[in-house]
Structures are given as structure tokens and as C-alpha cells.
Coordinates of C-alpha atoms in Angstrom, one line a residue:
X191 CA 0.0 0.0 0.0
X192 CA 1.4 3.3 -0.9
X193 CA 2.4 5.7 1.9
X194 CA 1.0 8.8 0.3
X195 CA -2.5 7.6 -0.3
X196 CA -4.7 5.6 2.1
X197 CA -7.0 2.8 1.0
X198 CA -10.7 3.2 0.3
X199 CA -13.3 2.3 2.9
X200 CA -16.7 0.7 2.4
X201 CA -18.2 4.0 1.4
X202 CA -16.0 3.8 -1.7
X203 CA -18.4 1.2 -3.2
X204 CA -21.9 2.2 -4.2
X205 CA -24.7 0.8 -2.0
X206 CA -26.9 -2.0 -3.4
X207 CA -30.4 -1.2 -4.4
X208 CA -32.8 -0.4 -1.4
X209 CA -34.8 -3.5 -1.9
X210 CA -31.7 -5.6 -1.6
X211 CA -30.8 -4.0 1.7
X212 CA -34.3 -4.8 3.1
X213 CA -34.3 -8.3 1.9
X214 CA -34.7 -10.7 4.9
X215 CA -32.2 -13.1 3.6
X216 CA -29.2 -13.3 1.3
X217 CA -29.7 -16.9 0.6
X218 CA -31.5 -16.2 -2.7
X219 CA -29.3 -13.9 -4.8
X220 CA -31.1 -11.0 -6.5
X221 CA -31.7 -10.9 -10.2
X222 CA -28.8 -9.5 -12.2
X223 CA -31.2 -7.0 -13.7
X224 CA -31.5 -5.2 -10.4
X225 CA -28.0 -3.8 -10.6
X226 CA -29.2 -1.1 -13.0
X227 CA -30.9 0.6 -10.1
X228 CA -27.4 1.2 -8.6
X229 CA -26.9 4.0 -11.2
X230 CA -29.3 6.2 -9.3
X231 CA -27.5 5.7 -6.0
X232 CA -24.9 7.8 -4.2
X233 CA -21.2 7.3 -4.7
X234 CA -18.5 8.7 -2.4
X235 CA -15.3 7.9 -4.3
X236 CA -12.8 10.6 -3.4
X237 CA -10.3 10.4 -6.3
X238 CA -7.5 12.4 -5.0
X239 CA -8.7 15.7 -6.6
X240 CA -7.1 17.7 -3.8
X241 CA -3.7 16.3 -4.9
X242 CA -1.5 18.7 -6.8
X243 CA -0.1 17.3 -10.1
X244 CA 3.4 15.9 -9.6
X245 CA 6.3 16.6 -11.8
X246 CA 6.0 13.2 -13.2
X247 CA 2.4 13.6 -14.1
X248 CA 3.1 16.9 -15.7
X249 CA 5.8 15.2 -17.8
X250 CA 3.4 12.5 -18.7
X251 CA 0.9 15.0 -19.8
X252 CA 3.4 16.5 -22.3
X253 CA 4.1 13.1 -23.7
X254 CA 0.5 12.1 -23.8
X255 CA -0.6 15.2 -25.7
X256 CA 1.5 13.9 -28.6
X257 CA -0.2 10.5 -28.5
X258 CA -4.0 10.4 -28.8
X259 CA -4.5 6.6 -28.6
X260 CA -7.2 5.4 -26.2
X261 CA -4.5 3.7 -24.1
X262 CA -2.9 7.0 -23.3
X263 CA -5.6 9.6 -23.4
X264 CA -4.0 12.8 -22.1
X265 CA -7.2 13.9 -20.5
X266 CA -7.1 11.2 -17.9
X267 CA -3.5 12.0 -17.0
X268 CA -3.6 15.7 -16.8
X269 CA -3.8 15.3 -13.0
X270 CA -2.1 12.9 -10.8
X271 CA -4.8 10.3 -10.8
X272 CA -4.1 9.8 -7.1
X273 CA -5.6 6.3 -7.2
X274 CA -5.3 2.8 -8.3
X275 CA -8.0 0.5 -7.1
X276 CA -6.8 0.6 -3.6
X277 CA -5.3 4.1 -3.5
X278 CA -8.4 6.3 -3.2
X279 CA -7.7 9.3 -1.0
X280 CA -10.3 9.5 1.7
X281 CA -10.8 12.6 3.8
X282 CA -10.5 11.6 7.5
X283 CA -12.9 13.3 9.9
X284 CA -12.4 13.6 13.6
X285 CA -13.2 10.3 15.3
X286 CA -13.9 8.6 12.1
X287 CA -12.8 5.0 11.5
X288 CA -10.2 4.3 8.9
X289 CA -10.7 7.7 7.2
X290 CA -14.4 7.3 6.7
X291 CA -16.5 10.2 5.7
X292 CA -20.2 10.7 5.2
X293 CA -21.6 9.9 1.8
X294 CA -22.5 13.1 0.1
X295 CA -25.3 13.5 -2.4
X296 CA -24.3 12.6 -6.0
X297 CA -23.6 15.8 -8.0
X298 CA -24.3 16.0 -11.7
X299 CA -21.3 15.0 -13.7
X300 CA -20.9 16.0 -17.3
X301 CA -19.2 12.7 -18.1
X302 CA -22.4 10.8 -17.2
X303 CA -23.9 11.9 -20.6
X304 CA -21.1 10.2 -22.5
X305 CA -20.8 6.6 -23.4
X306 CA -17.9 4.7 -21.8
X307 CA -16.3 4.4 -25.2
X308 CA -16.5 8.2 -25.8
X309 CA -15.3 8.9 -22.3
X310 CA -12.2 6.8 -22.7
X311 CA -11.4 8.1 -26.2
X312 CA -12.2 11.8 -25.6
X313 CA -11.3 12.2 -22.0
X314 CA -13.2 13.9 -19.2
X315 CA -15.4 16.9 -20.2
X316 CA -14.2 20.2 -18.8
X317 CA -11.1 18.5 -17.5
X318 CA -13.0 16.9 -14.6
X319 CA -10.8 13.9 -14.1
X320 CA -12.2 12.9 -10.7
X321 CA -15.8 13.1 -12.0
X322 CA -14.9 11.2 -15.1
X323 CA -13.3 8.4 -13.1
X324 CA -16.3 8.2 -10.8
X325 CA -18.6 8.1 -13.9
X326 CA -16.4 5.4 -15.5
X327 CA -16.7 3.2 -12.4
X328 CA -20.5 3.6 -12.2
X329 CA -20.8 2.8 -15.9
X330 CA -18.8 -0.4 -15.4
X331 CA -21.1 -1.3 -12.5
X332 CA -24.3 -0.4 -14.3
X333 CA -23.7 -1.2 -17.9
X334 CA -20.5 -3.2 -18.0
X335 CA -17.9 -3.0 -20.7
X336 CA -19.4 -4.0 -24.0
X337 CA -17.9 -7.2 -25.4
X338 CA -18.8 -10.1 -27.7
X339 CA -19.7 -13.6 -26.6
X340 CA -16.1 -14.5 -26.2
X341 CA -15.5 -11.6 -23.9
X342 CA -13.5 -9.7 -26.4
X343 CA -13.6 -5.9 -26.3
X344 CA -11.4 -3.3 -28.0
X345 CA -12.0 -1.0 -25.0
X346 CA -11.4 -3.2 -22.0
X347 CA -7.6 -3.1 -21.8
X348 CA -7.6 0.7 -21.9
X349 CA -10.2 0.9 -19.1
X350 CA -8.0 -1.4 -17.1
X351 CA -4.8 0.6 -17.7
X352 CA -6.6 3.8 -16.6
X353 CA -8.1 2.2 -13.5
X354 CA -4.8 0.6 -12.5
X355 CA -3.1 4.0 -13.1
X356 CA -0.5 2.1 -15.2
X357 CA 2.5 4.2 -16.3
X358 CA 3.4 4.8 -19.9
X359 CA 5.6 2.0 -21.4
X360 CA 7.4 2.2 -24.7
X361 CA 7.3 -1.0 -26.7
X362 CA 11.1 -0.9 -27.0
X363 CA 11.3 -1.2 -23.2
X364 CA 9.4 -4.4 -23.3
X365 CA 11.4 -5.8 -26.2
X366 CA 14.6 -5.0 -24.4
X367 CA 13.5 -7.3 -21.5
X368 CA 12.6 -10.0 -24.1
X369 CA 16.0 -9.8 -25.8
X370 CA 17.8 -10.4 -22.5
X371 CA 16.9 -14.1 -22.9
X372 CA 16.0 -16.5 -20.1
X373 CA 15.6 -15.1 -16.7
X374 CA 16.6 -16.9 -13.5
X375 CA 13.0 -18.0 -13.1
X376 CA 12.7 -19.3 -16.7
X377 CA 12.6 -23.0 -15.9
X378 CA 9.9 -22.5 -13.4
X379 CA 7.9 -20.4 -15.8
X380 CA 8.2 -23.2 -18.5
X381 CA 7.0 -25.7 -15.9
X382 CA 3.7 -23.8 -15.6
X383 CA 2.8 -22.1 -18.8
X384 CA 1.7 -25.2 -20.8
X385 CA -0.9 -26.0 -18.1
X386 CA -2.3 -22.4 -17.8
X387 CA -6.0 -22.5 -18.4
X388 CA -5.4 -25.7 -20.4
X389 CA -9.0 -26.6 -20.6
X390 CA -10.2 -23.2 -21.8
X391 CA -10.6 -23.2 -25.6
X392 CA -11.1 -19.5 -25.8
X393 CA -7.8 -18.8 -24.1
X394 CA -5.9 -21.4 -26.0
X395 CA -7.2 -20.1 -29.3
X396 CA -6.2 -16.5 -28.7
X397 CA -3.1 -16.7 -26.5
X398 CA -0.1 -18.8 -27.4
X399 CA 2.2 -20.4 -24.8
X400 CA 5.1 -18.5 -26.3
X401 CA 3.3 -15.2 -25.6
X402 CA 2.7 -16.2 -22.0
X403 CA 6.3 -17.3 -21.6
X404 CA 7.6 -14.0 -23.0
X405 CA 5.4 -11.9 -20.7
X406 CA 6.2 -13.8 -17.5
X407 CA 9.9 -13.9 -18.4
X408 CA 9.9 -10.1 -18.9
X409 CA 8.1 -9.6 -15.6
X410 CA 10.7 -11.9 -13.9
X411 CA 13.5 -9.8 -15.3
X412 CA 11.7 -6.6 -14.1
X413 CA 11.3 -8.0 -10.6
X414 CA 14.8 -9.3 -10.6
X415 CA 16.2 -5.9 -11.5
X416 CA 14.1 -4.3 -8.7
X417 CA 15.4 -6.9 -6.3
X418 CA 19.0 -6.2 -7.3
X419 CA 18.5 -2.5 -6.9
X420 CA 17.2 -3.0 -3.4
X421 CA 20.1 -5.3 -2.6
X422 CA 22.7 -2.8 -3.9
X423 CA 21.1 0.0 -1.9
X424 CA 21.1 -2.1 1.3
X425 CA 24.7 -3.1 0.7
X426 CA 25.8 0.5 0.1
X427 CA 24.0 1.6 3.2
X428 CA 25.6 -1.1 5.3
X429 CA 29.1 -0.4 3.9
X430 CA 28.7 3.2 4.7
X431 CA 27.8 2.4 8.2
X432 CA 30.8 0.0 8.5
X433 CA 28.6 -3.1 8.9
X434 CA 29.1 -6.5 7.4
X435 CA 26.4 -7.6 5.0
X436 CA 25.3 -11.1 4.3
X437 CA 24.2 -12.5 0.9
X438 CA 22.2 -15.5 0.0
X439 CA 24.0 -18.8 -0.3
X440 CA 24.4 -20.7 -3.6
X441 CA 21.1 -22.5 -3.1
X442 CA 19.2 -19.2 -2.9
X443 CA 16.2 -18.6 -0.7
X444 CA 14.3 -21.4 1.0
X445 CA 11.4 -22.9 -1.0
X446 CA 7.8 -22.5 0.2
X447 CA 7.2 -24.9 3.1
X448 CA 4.0 -23.6 4.7
X449 CA 1.5 -25.1 2.3
X450 CA -0.5 -28.0 3.7
X451 CA -0.9 -31.2 1.7
X452 CA -4.5 -30.4 1.1
X453 CA -3.6 -27.0 -0.2
X454 CA -1.0 -28.5 -2.5
X455 CA -3.5 -31.0 -3.8
X456 CA -6.1 -28.3 -4.5
X457 CA -3.6 -26.1 -6.3
X458 CA -2.2 -28.9 -8.5
X459 CA -5.8 -29.8 -9.5
X460 CA -6.1 -26.3 -10.9
X461 CA -2.8 -26.6 -12.8
X462 CA -0.8 -24.5 -10.4
X463 CA 2.4 -25.3 -8.6
X464 CA 3.2 -24.7 -4.9
X465 CA 6.9 -25.5 -5.2
X466 CA 9.5 -23.2 -6.5
X467 CA 8.9 -19.9 -4.8
X468 CA 11.8 -17.6 -5.4
X469 CA 12.0 -15.9 -2.1
X470 CA 11.4 -16.1 1.6
X471 CA 8.6 -14.8 3.7
X472 CA 9.1 -11.1 3.1
X473 CA 11.3 -10.6 0.1
X474 CA 9.5 -10.4 -3.3
X475 CA 10.4 -13.1 -5.7
X476 CA 10.7 -13.1 -9.5
X477 CA 8.2 -15.9 -10.1
X478 CA 5.8 -17.6 -7.7
X479 CA 2.8 -19.9 -7.9
X480 CA -0.2 -18.5 -9.7
X481 CA 1.5 -15.7 -11.6
X482 CA 0.8 -17.6 -14.8
X483 CA -2.9 -17.7 -14.2
X484 CA -3.0 -14.1 -13.0
X485 CA -1.3 -13.1 -16.3
X486 CA -3.7 -15.0 -18.5
X487 CA -6.6 -12.6 -18.5
X488 CA -4.3 -9.6 -19.2
X489 CA -3.0 -11.3 -22.3
X490 CA -6.4 -12.3 -23.4
X491 CA -7.9 -8.8 -23.0
X492 CA -4.9 -6.8 -24.3
X493 CA -4.3 -5.9 -27.9
X494 CA -0.5 -6.3 -27.5
X495 CA 1.9 -8.1 -25.2
X496 CA 3.4 -4.7 -24.1
X497 CA -0.1 -3.6 -22.9
X498 CA -0.6 -6.8 -21.0
X499 CA 2.9 -6.6 -19.5
X500 CA 2.6 -3.1 -18.0
X501 CA -0.9 -3.8 -16.7
X502 CA 0.1 -7.1 -15.2
X503 CA 3.3 -5.7 -13.7
X504 CA 1.4 -2.8 -12.2
X505 CA -1.2 -5.1 -10.8
X506 CA 1.1 -7.5 -9.0
X507 CA 3.4 -4.8 -7.6
X508 CA 0.8 -2.3 -6.5
X509 CA -2.5 -4.1 -6.0
X510 CA -1.4 -7.5 -4.6
X511 CA 2.3 -7.6 -3.9
X512 CA 1.6 -9.9 -1.0
X513 CA 0.4 -12.5 -3.4
X514 CA 3.8 -12.8 -5.2
X515 CA 6.1 -12.8 -2.3
X516 CA 7.8 -16.1 -1.6
X517 CA 5.6 -17.3 1.2
X518 CA 2.5 -15.7 -0.3
X519 CA 1.6 -14.1 3.0
X520 CA -1.1 -12.0 1.3
X521 CA -2.8 -15.2 0.0
X522 CA -2.8 -16.8 3.5
X523 CA -4.2 -13.6 5.0
X524 CA -6.9 -13.7 2.3
X525 CA -7.8 -17.2 3.2
X526 CA -8.2 -16.4 6.9
X527 CA -10.4 -13.5 5.9
X528 CA -12.7 -15.7 3.8
X529 CA -13.3 -17.8 6.9
X530 CA -13.8 -14.6 9.0
X531 CA -16.2 -12.9 6.6
X532 CA -18.3 -16.0 6.1
X533 CA -18.6 -16.4 9.9
X534 CA -19.9 -12.8 10.0
X535 CA -22.4 -12.8 7.1
X536 CA -23.6 -16.4 7.4
X537 CA -22.8 -18.0 10.8
X538 CA -24.9 -21.2 10.0
X539 CA -23.0 -21.9 6.8
X540 CA -19.7 -21.1 8.4
X541 CA -20.3 -23.5 11.3
X542 CA -21.5 -26.2 9.0
X543 CA -18.3 -26.1 6.9
X544 CA -16.1 -25.9 10.0
X545 CA -17.9 -28.9 11.4
X546 CA -17.0 -30.8 8.2
X547 CA -13.4 -29.8 8.6
X548 CA -13.7 -27.4 5.7
X549 CA -11.8 -24.1 6.1
X550 CA -11.0 -21.7 3.3
X551 CA -7.4 -23.1 2.8
X552 CA -8.9 -26.3 1.6
X553 CA -11.3 -24.9 -1.1
X554 CA -10.5 -21.2 -1.7
X555 CA -6.7 -21.2 -2.1
X556 CA -6.7 -21.0 -5.9
X557 CA -9.7 -18.5 -6.0
X558 CA -7.9 -16.1 -3.6
X559 CA -4.5 -16.5 -5.4
X560 CA -5.8 -15.9 -8.9
X561 CA -8.6 -13.4 -8.2
X562 CA -11.1 -16.1 -9.3
X563 CA -9.4 -16.5 -12.7
X564 CA -9.0 -20.2 -12.1
X565 CA -12.8 -20.6 -12.4
X566 CA -14.2 -20.6 -15.9
X567 CA -15.7 -19.3 -18.1
X568 CA -13.1 -16.7 -19.1
X569 CA -15.6 -14.0 -20.3
X570 CA -17.1 -14.0 -16.9
X571 CA -13.7 -13.7 -15.3
X572 CA -13.1 -10.5 -17.4
X573 CA -16.5 -9.0 -16.3
X574 CA -15.7 -9.8 -12.7
X575 CA -12.2 -8.2 -13.0
X576 CA -13.9 -5.1 -14.5
X577 CA -15.6 -4.7 -11.2
X578 CA -12.5 -5.5 -9.1
X579 CA -10.4 -3.0 -11.0
X580 CA -13.0 -0.3 -10.6
X581 CA -13.7 -0.7 -6.9
X582 CA -10.7 -2.6 -5.5
X583 CA -9.0 -6.0 -6.0
X584 CA -9.4 -6.6 -2.3
X585 CA -13.2 -7.2 -3.0
X586 CA -12.2 -10.6 -4.4
X587 CA -12.4 -11.9 -0.8
X588 CA -16.1 -10.9 -0.7
X589 CA -16.7 -12.2 -4.2
X590 CA -15.5 -15.6 -3.0
X591 CA -17.8 -15.5 0.0
X592 CA -20.6 -14.4 -2.4
X593 CA -20.1 -17.7 -4.3
X594 CA -20.4 -19.7 -1.1
X595 CA -23.6 -17.8 -0.3
X596 CA -25.0 -18.6 -3.8
X597 CA -24.2 -22.2 -3.2
X598 CA -25.6 -22.1 0.4
X599 CA -28.6 -24.4 -0.1
X600 CA -26.5 -27.0 -2.0
X601 CA -23.8 -27.0 0.7
X602 CA -26.1 -27.3 3.7
X603 CA -28.0 -30.2 2.1
X604 CA -24.9 -32.1 1.2
X605 CA -23.4 -34.6 3.7
X606 CA -20.0 -34.1 1.9
X607 CA -19.6 -30.4 0.8
X608 CA -16.0 -31.2 -0.2
X609 CA -17.4 -32.6 -3.5
X610 CA -19.3 -29.3 -4.2
X611 CA -16.3 -27.1 -3.3
X612 CA -13.7 -29.2 -5.0
X613 CA -14.2 -26.9 -8.0
X614 CA -16.6 -23.9 -7.9
X615 CA -19.4 -23.8 -10.4
X616 CA -19.0 -21.6 -13.5
X617 CA -18.7 -17.9 -12.6
X618 CA -21.7 -15.7 -12.9
X619 CA -20.2 -12.3 -12.7
X620 CA -23.4 -10.2 -12.4
X621 CA -24.8 -12.4 -9.7
X622 CA -21.6 -12.4 -7.8
X623 CA -21.3 -8.6 -7.9
X624 CA -24.9 -8.3 -6.7
X625 CA -24.4 -10.6 -3.7
X626 CA -21.0 -8.9 -2.9
X627 CA -22.7 -5.5 -2.7
X628 CA -25.2 -6.9 -0.2
X629 CA -22.4 -8.3 1.9
X630 CA -20.4 -5.2 2.2
X631 CA -22.7 -3.5 4.6
X632 CA -22.5 -6.5 6.9
X633 CA -18.8 -6.2 7.4
X634 CA -17.5 -4.3 10.5
X635 CA -15.1 -1.4 9.7
X636 CA -12.1 -3.1 11.3
X637 CA -12.6 -6.3 9.3
X638 CA -13.1 -4.3 6.1
X639 CA -9.8 -2.5 6.8
X640 CA -8.1 -5.9 7.0
X641 CA -9.6 -6.9 3.7
X642 CA -8.3 -3.7 2.0
X643 CA -4.8 -4.2 3.4
X644 CA -4.4 -8.0 3.2
X645 CA -2.7 -8.2 -0.2
X646 CA -0.2 -5.4 0.4

């Protein structure tokens, strides 16, 4: 989590429709059509509009004004966007919890009159960047990003790049990483790529294994360089202080040892690997379990490998760095939160699963690790990710609980829920979003703060 910009609170996400709030039970999920009522509700996203443009953002503006492609629309970069999904600046009030502030009435926004396509291509009317981002998020929630039956959209990757606040990347920079050849993590990457979404014909038809190898290898080099820079900096500091520094031995850092056999079995069943983490508990690695599956939707949605690369790198280093550290501490925190949130929103279902010896590490490991990308169909994964990028990747924890709530009756009536949860049913993004919105209001502020911070 960045130091200059605190994370959003529950008020950052629009409330569900009033009739959903008054519903006596969440056992029967609302119709997907009801989400259109959300467009009329209040939204309290504060988008860092008080921040002054940084020197970097001013330089970006000058570069962007010479390039009018949707991926780098200057209108969205004319201010420091002040926010990725988990970077919204919230104004703290005296005595407030985690920087909460009252929801203000929704003001008219000129961007509301534009389609999402025009908004991305033309930029915010009257230079209202904050208003345009707010409108973009609500349009995603209300209308979604238009795509064909395969989930393909010429607009989606540009919306993701904007919401992730991804920096500008010249294609030559990506090519330079490719031309460096095999990274230290290359063999581990090759051990995973051929199994990535192996049963998904849409992905296999559009994304080649070679493309996935190149992207992951380039990211591994990027992370390796960052690791070397940190190491050199620490060595220089220690030398200046007259201290002796210690380096890793020839065998490198210890492999991941904390996974239980059940977790490993579950992960392998979903074509993931638990072995081969590059680093210890706190040091970021260059390639760890699940990065291949996390990268897959970016390559599928992007129009070039370079776009997928910068979006994916930004995502894993800013939104969920805790997921790609050697011990995957962010993933384990997320699993604990799935158990905690389920106990809060549905105590009966939680106790039933616990009584059967079913905690989240046995059934939700891959779903937490991959932001539900391990569950087909891929077009529904993309729609769910639109929501997560718009309102915070941390909401994946609630999306997983929402899937359990949707399955509630089947689980409670089964003497062996392991069979049901061995692999989740096909994703239904709209229904999952609806149930997620009903769950948010049930989460205490302190627990929600843990959810926001767990992947950092």
C-alpha cells in the first residue's frame, strides 16, 4: 500500500439497491437486472482531486498530448490520478474509522452523458478527471464493458490501464526485456505455462504459450532488477555504516514450506504449482505460484503483449504484492479473511463447513490466489475483473464468499460439501457482484480495513 494515499473504505463502493438492503435473507441472490438501479444511488469515491499534479504527471501530460491513442488519453493523465483500485484518497474526519467520511449527495457529472467508449477516447469533459473516473466506475457497475460472446472488447484493456493507473511504457522497453533471454525463473515459468487454463478453448485459441512465456519472463527480469537495486542499496548503506552484509547462499532462498498437503493437492488440481517460490517470507520473488494464471486474462484482453505486460506488472506490484512474495503471505491472510467474513455474514453456513473440517485453505486457495481467474468461463472472469479493478481488487475476498452464499442451499443439504467445493461452479459475474454488494454493509469497519490491506 502506498504511503501517500490511504486505501478506500466501504463507502467507496456504491450501496446496493434499497430492496436488496431490506431483503430478509441473502440466501436467494437478486436478479442481475436489479443492478441497474445502482446507477441512481450515491457514490462517495474521493479520487485524490485535492492532490497537486506531480512533476512526473506533468511530464506524462506533455508526452500524452503527442499521442492520442485510447490507451494513453491525455485527459485522464492531466492530473495525478491519485488512485489505483486501492489508492483512493479518503478525507478523514475527527473520530472517524479508517478515514471514513459521510456519503455526500451525488452531484451531476458531465461525463455521465457520454458513453464509456467516448469517455475513454475523448477524456473527461471540462477537465473533470475525478468526475470522469467516478462516472467510469459507475458505468462499469451499471452497464459493464461491451464485449462479444467470447469476452473480447477493444475498449477493456484501456479501461484497465486507466483504473490501474498504469505508467506509460514504450514497446522498445518491453522488447529489451525480451531480448535479455531466459531469466533466473525461466525453468519454473516453463514448468507452468503449458498448463495455464489448459481446458479453456477461448484462451488457447487466442493466447499462445510463447506469448505467456515472454510476458512472464519479462516480468521476472523486471522484478529481478528491482530486487538487485534494493540489494545494492542495502549493501551500500551497510558499507557506509561500517557493517558486514550477508548475501544468500548458492542455493538461494528457501522454498515455500508452509502449504499443507490439502492446499497443494487443490492447487495442483487447478494446474498451479506450490513449489519453486523464489524468495522467503518477506522478500519479493521473481516468479511464484499462480502468476501464470493471473497473467492470462491480461494477455487475453490486451491488444498487445506490451499492454498486457505493463498492466500485469502494475497489478502484482501495487494491488497485490503480498500474493507474489515467496511465502505468499497475502494469500494466507486472504484465506483467513474468507473464513472470518463467512462467519460474519452467514454463521450457520460457516459452522456447517467448520464442522465438516472445511476451512478456506482447503477450497479457496486458488480462488484467492488468482482473483477467481481459475474458475471458468473466461468471459465471466473478465467481467468480474472489470468490477474488481473499478472498486478494489481486495473485494475478491467478498466475491469468493458471495459464491459460497450462492451455493448455500446445496452446501447445507450435502453430507459431503467437499465434493461441491472441489471446484466452484462456473462464474456468474453479475450475480456475484450483486451478492457482494449486499455483503459489504454487513462487514465491520475493522474487518473491512483488514480486507483492504491483506494483499499489500
